[in-house]
Coordinates of C-alpha atoms in Angstrom, one line a residue:
Chain A
X17 CA -0.1 -0.2 0.1
X18 CA 1.3 3.5 -1.0
X19 CA 1.9 5.7 1.9
X20 CA 0.5 9.4 2.0
X21 CA 1.8 11.1 -1.3
X22 CA 2.6 14.9 -0.8
X23 CA 3.8 16.7 -4.1
X24 CA 5.7 18.6 -4.7
X25 CA 8.5 17.9 -2.1
X26 CA 9.8 21.1 -2.5
X27 CA 8.6 24.4 -3.8
X28 CA 10.0 27.6 -4.4
X29 CA 8.1 30.9 -4.9
X30 CA 8.3 34.6 -4.7
X31 CA 6.1 36.8 -3.1
X32 CA 2.8 37.6 -4.4
X33 CA 2.6 34.3 -6.1
X34 CA 0.3 31.3 -5.2
X35 CA 1.6 28.2 -3.9
X36 CA -0.4 24.7 -4.2
X37 CA 0.5 22.2 -2.2
X38 CA -1.1 18.4 -3.2
X39 CA -1.8 15.5 -1.1
X40 CA -3.1 12.3 -1.7
X41 CA -4.1 10.0 1.2
X42 CA -3.7 6.8 2.0
X43 CA -6.1 4.3 0.2
X44 CA -9.2 4.0 2.5
X45 CA -8.4 7.0 4.3
X46 CA -11.0 9.4 4.1
X47 CA -10.1 11.9 6.6
X48 CA -7.3 14.6 5.9
X49 CA -5.1 16.8 8.3
X50 CA -2.6 20.0 7.2
X51 CA 0.0 20.6 9.5
X52 CA 2.7 23.2 9.4
X53 CA 6.5 23.0 10.8
X54 CA 8.8 25.2 11.3
X55 CA 12.5 24.9 12.0
X56 CA 13.4 23.3 14.9
X57 CA 9.7 22.7 16.3
X58 CA 6.7 20.7 16.4
X59 CA 3.8 20.5 13.9
X60 CA 0.9 22.9 14.0
X61 CA -2.3 21.7 13.3
X62 CA -4.1 23.9 10.4
X63 CA -7.3 22.4 9.1
X64 CA -9.0 18.6 9.1
X65 CA -11.1 17.9 6.3
X66 CA -13.3 15.0 5.2
X67 CA -14.4 14.3 1.3
X68 CA -16.0 17.7 0.3
X69 CA -16.1 19.2 3.6
X70 CA -14.2 21.2 6.5
X71 CA -14.5 19.6 9.8
X72 CA -12.1 22.4 11.4
X73 CA -10.0 24.9 10.4
X74 CA -9.3 26.3 13.8
X75 CA -5.5 26.4 13.2
X76 CA -5.5 27.9 9.6
X77 CA -4.9 31.7 9.1
X78 CA -8.0 33.4 7.7
X79 CA -6.8 35.2 4.9
X80 CA -5.1 33.9 2.0
X81 CA -5.3 30.4 3.4
X82 CA -7.5 27.9 1.9
X83 CA -8.0 24.0 1.8
X84 CA -10.3 21.5 -0.1
X85 CA -10.6 17.8 -0.3
X86 CA -12.8 17.3 -3.1
X87 CA -14.8 14.1 -3.9
X88 CA -12.1 13.1 -6.4
X89 CA -8.7 13.7 -6.4
X90 CA -6.0 15.0 -3.9
X91 CA -6.7 17.2 -1.0
X92 CA -5.2 20.9 -2.1
X93 CA -3.8 23.3 0.4
X94 CA -3.6 26.9 -1.1
X95 CA -1.5 30.0 -0.4
X96 CA -2.4 33.2 -2.0
X97 CA 0.1 36.0 -2.2
X98 CA 2.5 34.4 -0.6
X99 CA 5.1 36.0 2.0
X100 CA 7.9 35.3 3.2
X101 CA 6.7 33.9 6.7
X102 CA 5.0 31.2 4.7
X103 CA 8.4 29.3 4.3
X104 CA 8.0 26.2 6.1
X105 CA 7.4 22.6 5.5
X106 CA 3.8 21.7 5.4
X107 CA 3.0 18.2 6.5
X108 CA -0.2 16.3 5.2
X109 CA -1.9 13.3 7.3
X110 CA -4.5 11.1 6.6
X111 CA -6.5 8.4 8.6
X112 CA -9.5 6.4 8.7
X113 CA -12.2 7.3 11.4
X114 CA -11.1 6.7 14.9
X115 CA -7.3 5.5 14.4
X116 CA -4.0 7.2 14.2
X117 CA -3.0 9.5 11.4
X118 CA -0.4 8.8 9.1
X119 CA 1.9 11.4 7.9
X120 CA 3.4 12.2 4.2
X121 CA 7.3 13.6 3.6
X122 CA 5.8 17.0 3.5
X123 CA 6.4 19.8 1.2
X124 CA 9.2 22.4 1.8
X125 CA 8.0 25.8 0.8
X126 CA 10.4 28.8 0.3
X127 CA 9.6 32.1 -0.4
X128 CA 12.2 34.4 -1.8
Chain B
X17 CA -5.2 26.4 23.5
X18 CA -3.7 23.1 24.5
X19 CA -0.3 23.1 24.9
X20 CA 2.2 20.1 25.5
X21 CA 5.6 20.4 27.5
X22 CA 8.0 17.5 25.9
X23 CA 11.5 17.1 27.5
X24 CA 14.2 16.8 27.7
X25 CA 14.7 18.9 24.7
X26 CA 17.8 17.0 23.4
X27 CA 20.0 13.9 24.5
X28 CA 23.3 12.9 24.1
X29 CA 23.8 9.3 24.7
X30 CA 26.2 6.2 24.0
X31 CA 24.8 3.3 21.9
X32 CA 23.2 0.6 24.1
X33 CA 22.1 3.1 27.1
X34 CA 17.9 3.5 27.8
X35 CA 16.4 6.3 27.2
X36 CA 13.3 7.9 28.9
X37 CA 11.5 11.0 27.7
X38 CA 8.2 12.6 28.7
X39 CA 5.1 15.1 27.9
X40 CA 2.8 16.6 30.1
X41 CA -0.2 18.7 29.5
X42 CA -2.4 21.4 31.1
X43 CA -5.9 19.4 30.1
X44 CA -6.6 15.9 29.4
X45 CA -6.2 14.1 26.2
X46 CA -8.2 10.9 25.3
X47 CA -5.2 9.4 23.2
X48 CA -1.8 9.9 23.1
X49 CA 0.6 9.1 20.2
X50 CA 4.3 8.7 19.6
X51 CA 6.4 10.1 16.3
X52 CA 10.1 9.7 15.3
X53 CA 11.0 12.2 12.8
X54 CA 14.3 11.9 10.6
X55 CA 15.7 15.0 8.7
X56 CA 13.7 15.5 5.6
X57 CA 10.8 13.3 6.1
X58 CA 7.5 13.0 8.0
X59 CA 6.6 12.1 11.2
X60 CA 6.6 8.0 11.4
X61 CA 3.7 6.6 14.4
X62 CA 6.0 4.6 16.9
X63 CA 3.0 4.1 19.2
X64 CA -0.5 4.9 19.8
X65 CA -2.2 4.7 23.2
X66 CA -6.0 4.8 24.1
X67 CA -6.8 4.0 28.0
X68 CA -5.1 6.0 31.2
X69 CA -2.9 3.7 32.5
X70 CA -2.2 1.8 29.5
X71 CA 1.6 0.8 28.8
X72 CA 2.1 -0.1 25.1
X73 CA 5.6 -1.9 24.1
X74 CA 6.7 -1.9 20.3
X75 CA 10.0 -4.0 20.0
X76 CA 12.6 -1.7 22.1
X77 CA 10.0 1.3 22.7
X78 CA 7.6 1.2 25.6
X79 CA 5.0 4.0 26.3
X80 CA 2.7 4.7 28.9
X81 CA -0.6 7.0 28.6
X82 CA -0.8 8.8 32.6
X83 CA -3.5 7.9 35.0
X84 CA -4.2 11.6 35.0
X85 CA -4.4 11.7 31.1
X86 CA -2.6 14.3 31.0
X87 CA 1.1 12.9 30.3
X88 CA 2.8 10.2 28.7
X89 CA 6.4 9.1 28.7
X90 CA 8.5 6.8 26.3
X91 CA 11.5 4.8 26.9
X92 CA 13.7 3.0 24.3
X93 CA 16.0 0.4 25.5
X94 CA 19.3 -0.6 24.5
X95 CA 19.6 2.5 22.2
X96 CA 21.3 1.9 18.5
X97 CA 22.6 4.3 16.0
X98 CA 19.5 4.0 13.6
X99 CA 17.2 5.5 16.9
X100 CA 18.8 8.6 16.1
X101 CA 16.1 11.6 15.0
X102 CA 13.2 14.2 16.8
X103 CA 10.8 12.2 18.7
X104 CA 7.3 13.7 19.1
X105 CA 4.6 13.3 21.4
X106 CA 1.4 14.2 20.1
X107 CA -2.3 14.1 22.2
X108 CA -5.7 13.9 20.5
X109 CA -9.1 14.8 22.1
X110 CA -12.7 13.8 21.2
X111 CA -15.0 16.5 20.0
X112 CA -18.7 17.2 21.6
X113 CA -20.0 14.2 19.5
X114 CA -17.6 11.8 21.7
X115 CA -15.9 10.4 18.3
X116 CA -12.3 10.9 18.4
X117 CA -11.3 13.7 16.6
X118 CA -8.8 14.7 14.4
X119 CA -6.8 17.6 15.5
X120 CA -3.4 16.5 17.0
X121 CA -1.3 18.6 19.7
X122 CA 2.3 18.3 19.5
X123 CA 5.0 18.8 21.9
X124 CA 7.9 20.5 21.0
X125 CA 10.4 17.5 20.1
X126 CA 13.4 16.0 21.7
X127 CA 16.2 15.9 19.8
X128 CA 18.0 12.4 20.3
X129 CA 21.6 11.6 19.3
X130 CA 23.0 8.1 19.5
X131 CA 27.4 8.0 19.8
X132 CA 28.3 4.6 18.8

């Protein structure tokens, strides 16, 4: 079974551009979560989605950030008009209901 | 919001030694999990704990869910060089409906270095 797949692994954007991060959950997992990690820190929760629904977005900034998990296709974390402070590693995790989350290897976002 | 305090922040040990790290919280969690993260990779699940007082082993790893539900520890016995990495605790709470809630709250991590 393939694990949680994230792409791209590395993404470089200039200030003001848009960043799109993709996550394909493990087969059979209907729950997707996004986390952000700054260097030498733990992961910080951003958003929790099920198919076509946002369950909890309490950790996601109100502006410029959005997430979706459509009926078909991967989950997308979208950051509009990126700023230097958006530079971080973004991790996606997936799980079946009531089971532990398994993580992908992340997307390292660098803002020039 | 909920916060986890993980200690120690870093450890330098000799191969073969035992290691212990712990997490404490100001609030109750219903599930405790321990993950290991290697450079450039995502966290990998080591142990999941679901009941207060539960003691669970996975090879040389042993973890316990504290009775108060506000703490957990992870022990690694007879460390080997491949144990090097960052270890994170994470807590998960039930939502109002009583089902397992998705959000994980992570500790700050323990950086483990093992000298051969």
